[in-house]
């Protein structure tokens, strides 16, 4: 499966522009079966929170959400995608748009509104971490 996924991503990379790659992979994100924080657990945290700020604090305690200078980021210290992590050297950063789509979905359903997420850094692009800015 990993080889097939990498071949698919390679074909996307060579066949369509980056915006199209992003659109395709973002749409896959909400269906990712490898989430570190499943939607039902996320919603339990939301329902147990009195305010949005309280909810974001609770997520920070159990997940990879960090608050720095009044801004929120989801930060992964390495690539945790099981489809990529065994061969990072030959992996396409296009897969990271799947994570972007997953994060957009999680914050949209839990906050009840559209939330803009910006992909700042990814391990698959050669960075030391994956960092997504959450614009709440």
N, CA and C atoms as an extended XYZ file, in Angstrom:
408
Properties=species:S:1:pos:R:3:atomname:S:1:resname:S:1:resid:I:1 pbc="F F F"
N         0.820       -1.198        0.000 N   UNK     1
C         0.000        0.000        0.000 CA  UNK     1
C         0.865        1.263        0.000 C   UNK     1
N         1.922        1.280        0.841 N   UNK     2
C         2.778        2.457        0.907 CA  UNK     2
C         3.385        2.782       -0.466 C   UNK     2
N         3.829        1.750       -1.161 N   UNK     3
C         4.428        1.957       -2.474 CA  UNK     3
C         3.397        2.538       -3.449 C   UNK     3
N         2.191        2.024       -3.394 N   UNK     4
C         1.125        2.506       -4.286 CA  UNK     4
C         0.813        3.970       -3.997 C   UNK     4
N         0.721        4.331       -2.719 N   UNK     5
C         0.438        5.719       -2.328 CA  UNK     5
C         1.546        6.643       -2.829 C   UNK     5
N         2.788        6.221       -2.655 N   UNK     6
C         3.908        7.044       -3.123 CA  UNK     6
C         3.891        7.213       -4.638 C   UNK     6
N         3.503        6.168       -5.333 N   UNK     7
C         3.381        6.256       -6.797 CA  UNK     7
C         2.259        7.217       -7.179 C   UNK     7
N         1.147        7.139       -6.477 N   UNK     8
C         0.035        8.057       -6.714 CA  UNK     8
C         0.476        9.504       -6.499 C   UNK     8
N         1.161        9.763       -5.405 N   UNK     9
C         1.626       11.117       -5.109 CA  UNK     9
C         2.648       11.601       -6.132 C   UNK     9
N         3.523       10.719       -6.544 N   UNK    10
C         4.502       11.069       -7.574 CA  UNK    10
C         3.794       11.476       -8.861 C   UNK    10
N         2.762       10.743       -9.221 N   UNK    11
C         1.995       11.072      -10.423 CA  UNK    11
C         1.246       12.393      -10.264 C   UNK    11
N         0.703       12.645       -9.085 N   UNK    12
C         0.060       13.940       -8.834 CA  UNK    12
C         1.078       15.061       -8.974 C   UNK    12
N         2.249       14.864       -8.366 N   UNK    13
C         3.291       15.889       -8.401 CA  UNK    13
C         3.723       16.232       -9.827 C   UNK    13
N         3.777       15.230      -10.681 N   UNK    14
C         4.265       15.467      -12.042 CA  UNK    14
C         3.146       15.808      -13.036 C   UNK    14
N         1.896       15.655      -12.623 N   UNK    15
C         0.795       15.833      -13.576 CA  UNK    15
C        -0.042       17.087      -13.361 C   UNK    15
N        -0.088       17.581      -12.135 N   UNK    16
C        -0.949       18.738      -11.866 CA  UNK    16
C        -0.183       19.772      -11.050 C   UNK    16
N        -0.691       21.010      -11.069 N   UNK    17
C        -0.027       22.081      -10.319 CA  UNK    17
C        -0.264       21.908       -8.818 C   UNK    17
N         0.498       22.645       -8.015 N   UNK    18
C         0.448       22.476       -6.564 CA  UNK    18
C        -0.926       22.806       -5.987 C   UNK    18
N        -1.593       23.791       -6.517 N   UNK    19
C        -2.939       24.142       -6.024 CA  UNK    19
C        -3.891       22.960       -6.199 C   UNK    19
N        -3.813       22.285       -7.343 N   UNK    20
C        -4.670       21.115       -7.592 CA  UNK    20
C        -4.276       19.972       -6.666 C   UNK    20
N        -2.986       19.771       -6.465 N   UNK    21
C        -2.521       18.745       -5.519 CA  UNK    21
C        -3.116       19.014       -4.136 C   UNK    21
N        -3.035       20.281       -3.716 N   UNK    22
C        -3.551       20.663       -2.404 CA  UNK    22
C        -5.055       20.405       -2.321 C   UNK    22
N        -5.795       20.820       -3.333 N   UNK    23
C        -7.249       20.628       -3.325 CA  UNK    23
C        -7.617       19.153       -3.213 C   UNK    23
N        -6.942       18.314       -3.962 N   UNK    24
C        -7.236       16.879       -3.948 CA  UNK    24
C        -6.927       16.275       -2.587 C   UNK    24
N        -5.744       16.550       -2.075 N   UNK    25
C        -5.320       15.919       -0.822 CA  UNK    25
C        -6.068       16.474        0.390 C   UNK    25
N        -6.398       17.763        0.379 N   UNK    26
C        -7.173       18.327        1.486 CA  UNK    26
C        -8.525       17.639        1.614 C   UNK    26
N        -9.111       17.297        0.484 N   UNK    27
C       -10.416       16.625        0.510 CA  UNK    27
C       -10.321       15.220        1.086 C   UNK    27
N        -9.142       14.636        1.052 N   UNK    28
C        -8.929       13.305        1.651 CA  UNK    28
C        -8.771       13.386        3.169 C   UNK    28
N        -8.296       14.510        3.660 N   UNK    29
C        -7.967       14.672        5.072 CA  UNK    29
C        -9.063       14.315        6.061 C   UNK    29
N       -10.293       14.785        5.856 N   UNK    30
C       -11.342       14.457        6.828 CA  UNK    30
C       -11.623       12.961        6.970 C   UNK    30
N       -11.244       12.171        6.001 N   UNK    31
C       -11.483       10.719        6.046 CA  UNK    31
C       -10.256        9.934        6.494 C   UNK    31
N        -9.192       10.615        6.888 N   UNK    32
C        -7.963        9.933        7.300 CA  UNK    32
C        -8.239        8.999        8.479 C   UNK    32
N        -7.892        7.725        8.348 N   UNK    33
C        -8.136        6.779        9.445 CA  UNK    33
C        -7.028        6.784       10.501 C   UNK    33
N        -6.014        7.624       10.338 N   UNK    34
C        -4.849        7.586       11.228 CA  UNK    34
C        -4.773        8.769       12.180 C   UNK    34
N        -5.870        9.384       12.486 N   UNK    35
C        -5.879       10.584       13.316 CA  UNK    35
C        -5.397       10.298       14.729 C   UNK    35
N        -4.619       11.223       15.275 N   UNK    36
C        -4.134       11.118       16.653 CA  UNK    36
C        -5.217       11.512       17.648 C   UNK    36
N        -6.189       12.276       17.182 N   UNK    37
C        -7.295       12.708       18.032 CA  UNK    37
C        -8.592       12.484       17.256 C   UNK    37
N        -9.203       11.314       17.444 N   UNK    38
C       -10.439       11.005       16.714 CA  UNK    38
C       -11.535       12.042       16.971 C   UNK    38
N       -12.392       12.236       15.981 N   UNK    39
C       -13.435       13.260       16.070 CA  UNK    39
C       -14.344       13.076       17.275 C   UNK    39
N       -14.676       11.835       17.641 N   UNK    40
C       -15.567       11.640       18.784 CA  UNK    40
C       -14.899       12.096       20.086 C   UNK    40
N       -13.601       11.854       20.229 N   UNK    41
C       -12.878       12.332       21.413 CA  UNK    41
C       -12.779       13.858       21.410 C   UNK    41
N       -12.556       14.415       20.239 N   UNK    42
C       -12.488       15.865       20.087 CA  UNK    42
C       -13.806       16.503       20.521 C   UNK    42
N       -14.912       15.935       20.077 N   UNK    43
C       -16.217       16.502       20.411 CA  UNK    43
C       -16.558       16.317       21.897 C   UNK    43
N       -16.081       15.250       22.508 N   UNK    44
C       -16.273       15.089       23.961 CA  UNK    44
C       -15.583       16.234       24.702 C   UNK    44
N       -14.378       16.575       24.262 N   UNK    45
C       -13.661       17.701       24.869 CA  UNK    45
C       -14.426       19.006       24.656 C   UNK    45
N       -14.944       19.187       23.457 N   UNK    46
C       -15.689       20.420       23.142 CA  UNK    46
C       -16.941       20.517       23.987 C   UNK    46
N       -17.661       19.414       24.098 N   UNK    47
C       -18.910       19.429       24.864 CA  UNK    47
C       -18.664       19.620       26.357 C   UNK    47
N       -17.479       19.272       26.821 N   UNK    48
C       -17.133       19.436       28.238 CA  UNK    48
C       -16.528       20.809       28.526 C   UNK    48
N       -16.447       21.650       27.513 N   UNK    49
C       -15.822       22.969       27.664 CA  UNK    49
C       -16.877       24.061       27.705 C   UNK    49
N       -16.638       25.053       28.547 N   UNK    50
C       -17.595       26.155       28.680 CA  UNK    50
C       -17.400       27.217       27.603 C   UNK    50
N       -16.142       27.418       27.206 N   UNK    51
C       -15.835       28.436       26.211 CA  UNK    51
C       -14.883       27.864       25.164 C   UNK    51
N       -14.727       28.596       24.083 N   UNK    52
C       -13.766       28.197       23.054 CA  UNK    52
C       -12.346       28.181       23.625 C   UNK    52
N       -12.014       29.159       24.416 N   UNK    53
C       -10.679       29.225       25.025 CA  UNK    53
C       -10.434       28.020       25.945 C   UNK    53
N       -11.448       27.657       26.708 N   UNK    54
C       -11.360       26.490       27.579 CA  UNK    54
C       -11.146       25.224       26.745 C   UNK    54
N       -11.857       25.124       25.653 N   UNK    55
C       -11.717       23.980       24.744 CA  UNK    55
C       -10.296       23.900       24.180 C   UNK    55
N        -9.769       25.011       23.694 N   UNK    56
C        -8.422       25.023       23.128 CA  UNK    56
C        -7.381       24.660       24.189 C   UNK    56
N        -7.603       25.092       25.413 N   UNK    57
C        -6.700       24.724       26.512 CA  UNK    57
C        -6.755       23.216       26.754 C   UNK    57
N        -7.954       22.648       26.737 N   UNK    58
C        -8.098       21.202       26.948 CA  UNK    58
C        -7.420       20.406       25.838 C   UNK    58
N        -7.561       20.864       24.594 N   UNK    59
C        -6.891       20.179       23.482 CA  UNK    59
C        -5.372       20.226       23.683 C   UNK    59
N        -4.877       21.374       24.127 N   UNK    60
C        -3.436       21.530       24.341 CA  UNK    60
C        -2.895       20.541       25.375 C   UNK    60
N        -3.734       20.150       26.301 N   UNK    61
C        -3.312       19.227       27.355 CA  UNK    61
C        -3.217       17.784       26.869 C   UNK    61
N        -3.972       17.429       25.822 N   UNK    62
C        -4.019       16.023       25.395 CA  UNK    62
C        -3.513       15.797       23.973 C   UNK    62
N        -3.181       16.864       23.264 N   UNK    63
C        -2.825       16.725       21.859 CA  UNK    63
C        -1.658       17.639       21.541 C   UNK    63
N        -1.416       17.929       20.308 N   UNK    64
C        -0.240       18.672       19.858 CA  UNK    64
C        -0.542       20.139       19.532 C   UNK    64
N        -1.567       20.676       20.137 N   UNK    65
C        -1.881       22.087       19.975 CA  UNK    65
C        -1.066       22.883       20.980 C   UNK    65
N        -0.358       23.903       20.504 N   UNK    66
C         0.428       24.766       21.389 CA  UNK    66
C         0.046       26.218       21.140 C   UNK    66
N         0.131       26.997       22.195 N   UNK    67
C        -0.145       28.431       22.098 CA  UNK    67
C         1.172       29.166       22.287 C   UNK    67
N         1.529       29.978       21.303 N   UNK    68
C         2.765       30.756       21.345 CA  UNK    68
C         2.445       32.194       20.968 C   UNK    68
N         2.725       33.114       21.846 N   UNK    69
C         2.469       34.541       21.589 CA  UNK    69
C         1.037       34.783       21.111 C   UNK    69
N         0.077       34.198       21.809 N   UNK    70
C        -1.354       34.350       21.512 CA  UNK    70
C        -1.781       33.778       20.163 C   UNK    70
N        -0.964       32.911       19.586 N   UNK    71
C        -1.329       32.224       18.355 CA  UNK    71
C        -1.287       30.724       18.613 C   UNK    71
N        -2.146       29.988       17.894 N   UNK    72
C        -2.210       28.540       18.066 CA  UNK    72
C        -1.565       27.822       16.890 C   UNK    72
N        -0.867       26.740       17.221 N   UNK    73
C        -0.210       25.906       16.221 CA  UNK    73
C        -0.413       24.443       16.579 C   UNK    73
N        -0.570       23.612       15.566 N   UNK    74
C        -0.460       22.175       15.757 CA  UNK    74
C         0.943       21.829       15.288 C   UNK    74
N         1.707       21.162       16.173 N   UNK    75
C         3.116       20.880       15.889 CA  UNK    75
C         3.386       19.385       16.090 C   UNK    75
N         3.961       18.779       15.067 N   UNK    76
C         4.390       17.385       15.140 CA  UNK    76
C         5.913       17.368       15.052 C   UNK    76
N         6.565       16.657       15.960 N   UNK    77
C         8.022       16.621       15.987 CA  UNK    77
C         8.609       15.734       14.892 C   UNK    77
N         7.760       14.934       14.267 N   UNK    78
C         8.182       14.088       13.151 CA  UNK    78
C         6.948       13.750       12.328 C   UNK    78
N         7.142       13.084       11.209 N   UNK    79
C         6.019       12.651       10.382 CA  UNK    79
C         5.421       11.395       11.011 C   UNK    79
N         4.147       11.484       11.381 N   UNK    80
C         3.470       10.355       11.999 CA  UNK    80
C         2.572        9.603       11.021 C   UNK    80
N         2.522       10.037        9.784 N   UNK    81
C         1.664        9.365        8.798 CA  UNK    81
C         2.229        7.971        8.514 C   UNK    81
N         1.472        6.926        8.810 N   UNK    82
C         1.984        5.573        8.594 CA  UNK    82
C         2.201        5.242        7.119 C   UNK    82
N         1.632        6.035        6.237 N   UNK    83
C         1.833        5.803        4.806 CA  UNK    83
C         3.154        6.399        4.314 C   UNK    83
N         3.769        7.252        5.125 N   UNK    84
C         4.990        7.950        4.712 CA  UNK    84
C         6.178        7.676        5.614 C   UNK    84
N         5.950        7.465        6.895 N   UNK    85
C         7.027        7.515        7.890 CA  UNK    85
C         8.098        6.439        7.757 C   UNK    85
N         7.843        5.387        7.014 N   UNK    86
C         8.859        4.344        6.872 CA  UNK    86
C         9.877        4.638        5.772 C   UNK    86
N         9.607        5.647        4.949 N   UNK    87
C        10.524        6.010        3.869 CA  UNK    87
C        10.397        7.507        3.594 C   UNK    87
N        10.820        8.319        4.541 N   UNK    88
C        10.673        9.766        4.412 CA  UNK    88
C        11.496       10.336        3.271 C   UNK    88
N        12.604        9.704        2.968 N   UNK    89
C        13.499       10.209        1.937 CA  UNK    89
C        12.810       10.289        0.571 C   UNK    89
N        11.945        9.349        0.283 N   UNK    90
C        11.267        9.318       -1.014 CA  UNK    90
C         9.809        9.759       -0.937 C   UNK    90
N         9.439       10.398        0.161 N   UNK    91
C         8.049       10.807        0.350 CA  UNK    91
C         7.794       12.180       -0.262 C   UNK    91
N         6.575       12.388       -0.708 N   UNK    92
C         6.171       13.662       -1.288 CA  UNK    92
C         5.474       14.520       -0.247 C   UNK    92
N         5.831       15.799       -0.187 N   UNK    93
C         5.169       16.711        0.748 CA  UNK    93
C         3.710       16.935        0.377 C   UNK    93
N         3.324       16.496       -0.806 N   UNK    94
C         1.924       16.597       -1.215 CA  UNK    94
C         1.025       15.890       -0.198 C   UNK    94
N         1.523       14.832        0.425 N   UNK    95
C         0.746       14.105        1.423 CA  UNK    95
C         0.395       14.995        2.607 C   UNK    95
N         1.196       16.002        2.879 N   UNK    96
C         0.961       16.882        4.021 CA  UNK    96
C        -0.330       17.688        3.864 C   UNK    96
N        -0.787       17.849        2.642 N   UNK    97
C        -2.063       18.531        2.427 CA  UNK    97
C        -3.225       17.699        2.968 C   UNK    97
N        -3.038       16.403        3.086 N   UNK    98
C        -4.035       15.546        3.718 CA  UNK    98
C        -4.168       15.926        5.194 C   UNK    98
N        -3.038       16.121        5.858 N   UNK    99
C        -3.053       16.557        7.259 CA  UNK    99
C        -3.702       17.927        7.377 C   UNK    99
N        -3.395       18.813        6.451 N   UNK   100
C        -4.011       20.137        6.449 CA  UNK   100
C        -5.532       20.010        6.380 C   UNK   100
N        -6.021       19.152        5.495 N   UNK   101
C        -7.463       18.939        5.366 CA  UNK   101
C        -8.067       18.333        6.623 C   UNK   101
N        -7.343       17.419        7.238 N   UNK   102
C        -7.807       16.800        8.477 CA  UNK   102
C        -7.921       17.837        9.590 C   UNK   102
N        -6.913       18.693        9.717 N   UNK   103
C        -6.936       19.730       10.745 CA  UNK   103
C        -8.065       20.733       10.505 C   UNK   103
N        -8.257       21.130        9.256 N   UNK   104
C        -9.356       22.058        8.948 CA  UNK   104
C       -10.684       21.450        9.375 C   UNK   104
N       -10.864       20.181        9.060 N   UNK   105
C       -12.106       19.499        9.414 CA  UNK   105
C       -12.287       19.444       10.933 C   UNK   105
N       -11.252       19.058       11.652 N   UNK   106
C       -11.340       18.937       13.113 CA  UNK   106
C       -11.695       20.261       13.784 C   UNK   106
N       -11.046       21.329       13.366 N   UNK   107
C       -11.323       22.615       13.992 CA  UNK   107
C       -12.668       23.184       13.534 C   UNK   107
N       -13.072       22.911       12.321 N   UNK   108
C       -14.374       23.375       11.841 CA  UNK   108
C       -15.507       22.695       12.595 C   UNK   108
N       -15.441       21.366       12.744 N   UNK   109
C       -16.539       20.691       13.443 CA  UNK   109
C       -16.538       20.998       14.939 C   UNK   109
N       -15.372       21.162       15.516 N   UNK   110
C       -15.322       21.385       16.968 CA  UNK   110
C       -15.624       22.833       17.351 C   UNK   110
N       -15.333       23.776       16.479 N   UNK   111
C       -15.612       25.181       16.782 CA  UNK   111
C       -16.909       25.669       16.147 C   UNK   111
N       -17.480       24.847       15.260 N   UNK   112
C       -18.762       25.200       14.662 CA  UNK   112
C       -18.685       26.317       13.639 C   UNK   112
N       -17.511       26.506       13.063 N   UNK   113
C       -17.323       27.541       12.034 CA  UNK   113
C       -16.085       27.198       11.217 C   UNK   113
N       -15.973       27.809       10.051 N   UNK   114
C       -14.793       27.598        9.219 CA  UNK   114
C       -13.567       28.168        9.926 C   UNK   114
N       -12.485       27.409        9.889 N   UNK   115
C       -11.243       27.849       10.511 CA  UNK   115
C       -10.136       27.732        9.467 C   UNK   115
N        -9.398       28.818        9.299 N   UNK   116
C        -8.298       28.804        8.347 CA  UNK   116
C        -7.072       28.183        9.005 C   UNK   116
N        -6.427       27.276        8.280 N   UNK   117
C        -5.213       26.623        8.751 CA  UNK   117
C        -4.125       26.884        7.715 C   UNK   117
N        -2.954       27.259        8.179 N   UNK   118
C        -1.835       27.513        7.281 CA  UNK   118
C        -0.714       26.508        7.559 C   UNK   118
N        -0.288       25.816        6.519 N   UNK   119
C         0.812       24.865        6.646 CA  UNK   119
C         2.117       25.651        6.539 C   UNK   119
N         2.863       25.724        7.625 N   UNK   120
C         4.087       26.518        7.663 CA  UNK   120
C         5.339       25.692        7.392 C   UNK   120
N         5.402       24.503        7.969 N   UNK   121
C         6.580       23.644        7.833 CA  UNK   121
C         6.129       22.194        7.830 C   UNK   121
N         6.861       21.350        7.090 N   UNK   122
C         6.600       19.912        7.151 CA  UNK   122
C         7.913       19.140        7.046 C   UNK   122
N         7.943       18.029        7.730 N   UNK   123
C         9.113       17.156        7.691 CA  UNK   123
C         9.342       16.658        6.265 C   UNK   123
N         8.261       16.371        5.546 N   UNK   124
C         8.408       15.861        4.180 CA  UNK   124
C         8.967       16.904        3.215 C   UNK   124
N         8.898       18.178        3.606 N   UNK   125
C         9.502       19.241        2.799 CA  UNK   125
C        10.937       19.518        3.251 C   UNK   125
N        11.418       18.727        4.230 N   UNK   126
C        12.790       18.887        4.697 CA  UNK   126
C        12.931       19.700        5.977 C   UNK   126
N        11.818       20.103        6.570 N   UNK   127
C        11.871       20.886        7.801 CA  UNK   127
C        12.089       19.984        9.013 C   UNK   127
N        12.404       20.598       10.147 N   UNK   128
C        12.670       19.845       11.374 CA  UNK   128
C        11.405       19.428       12.113 C   UNK   128
N        10.262       19.939       11.691 N   UNK   129
C         8.978       19.618       12.306 CA  UNK   129
C         7.861       19.932       11.318 C   UNK   129
N         6.673       19.479       11.653 N   UNK   130
C         5.478       19.875       10.920 CA  UNK   130
C         4.775       20.916       11.780 C   UNK   130
N         4.447       22.060       11.185 N   UNK   131
C         3.840       23.157       11.945 CA  UNK   131
C         2.708       23.769       11.125 C   UNK   131
N         1.529       23.773       11.728 N   UNK   132
C         0.332       24.311       11.102 CA  UNK   132
C        -0.231       25.417       11.993 C   UNK   132
N        -0.425       26.593       11.427 N   UNK   133
C        -0.990       27.712       12.181 CA  UNK   133
C        -2.505       27.626       12.124 C   UNK   133
N        -3.116       27.688       13.305 N   UNK   134
C        -4.569       27.599       13.441 CA  UNK   134
C        -5.075       29.017       13.670 C   UNK   134
N        -5.843       29.548       12.743 N   UNK   135
C        -6.296       30.937       12.830 CA  UNK   135
C        -7.704       30.967       13.414 C   UNK   135
N        -7.748       30.986       14.757 N   UNK   136
C        -9.044       31.004       15.464 CA  UNK   136
C        -9.445       32.416       15.794 C   UNK   136
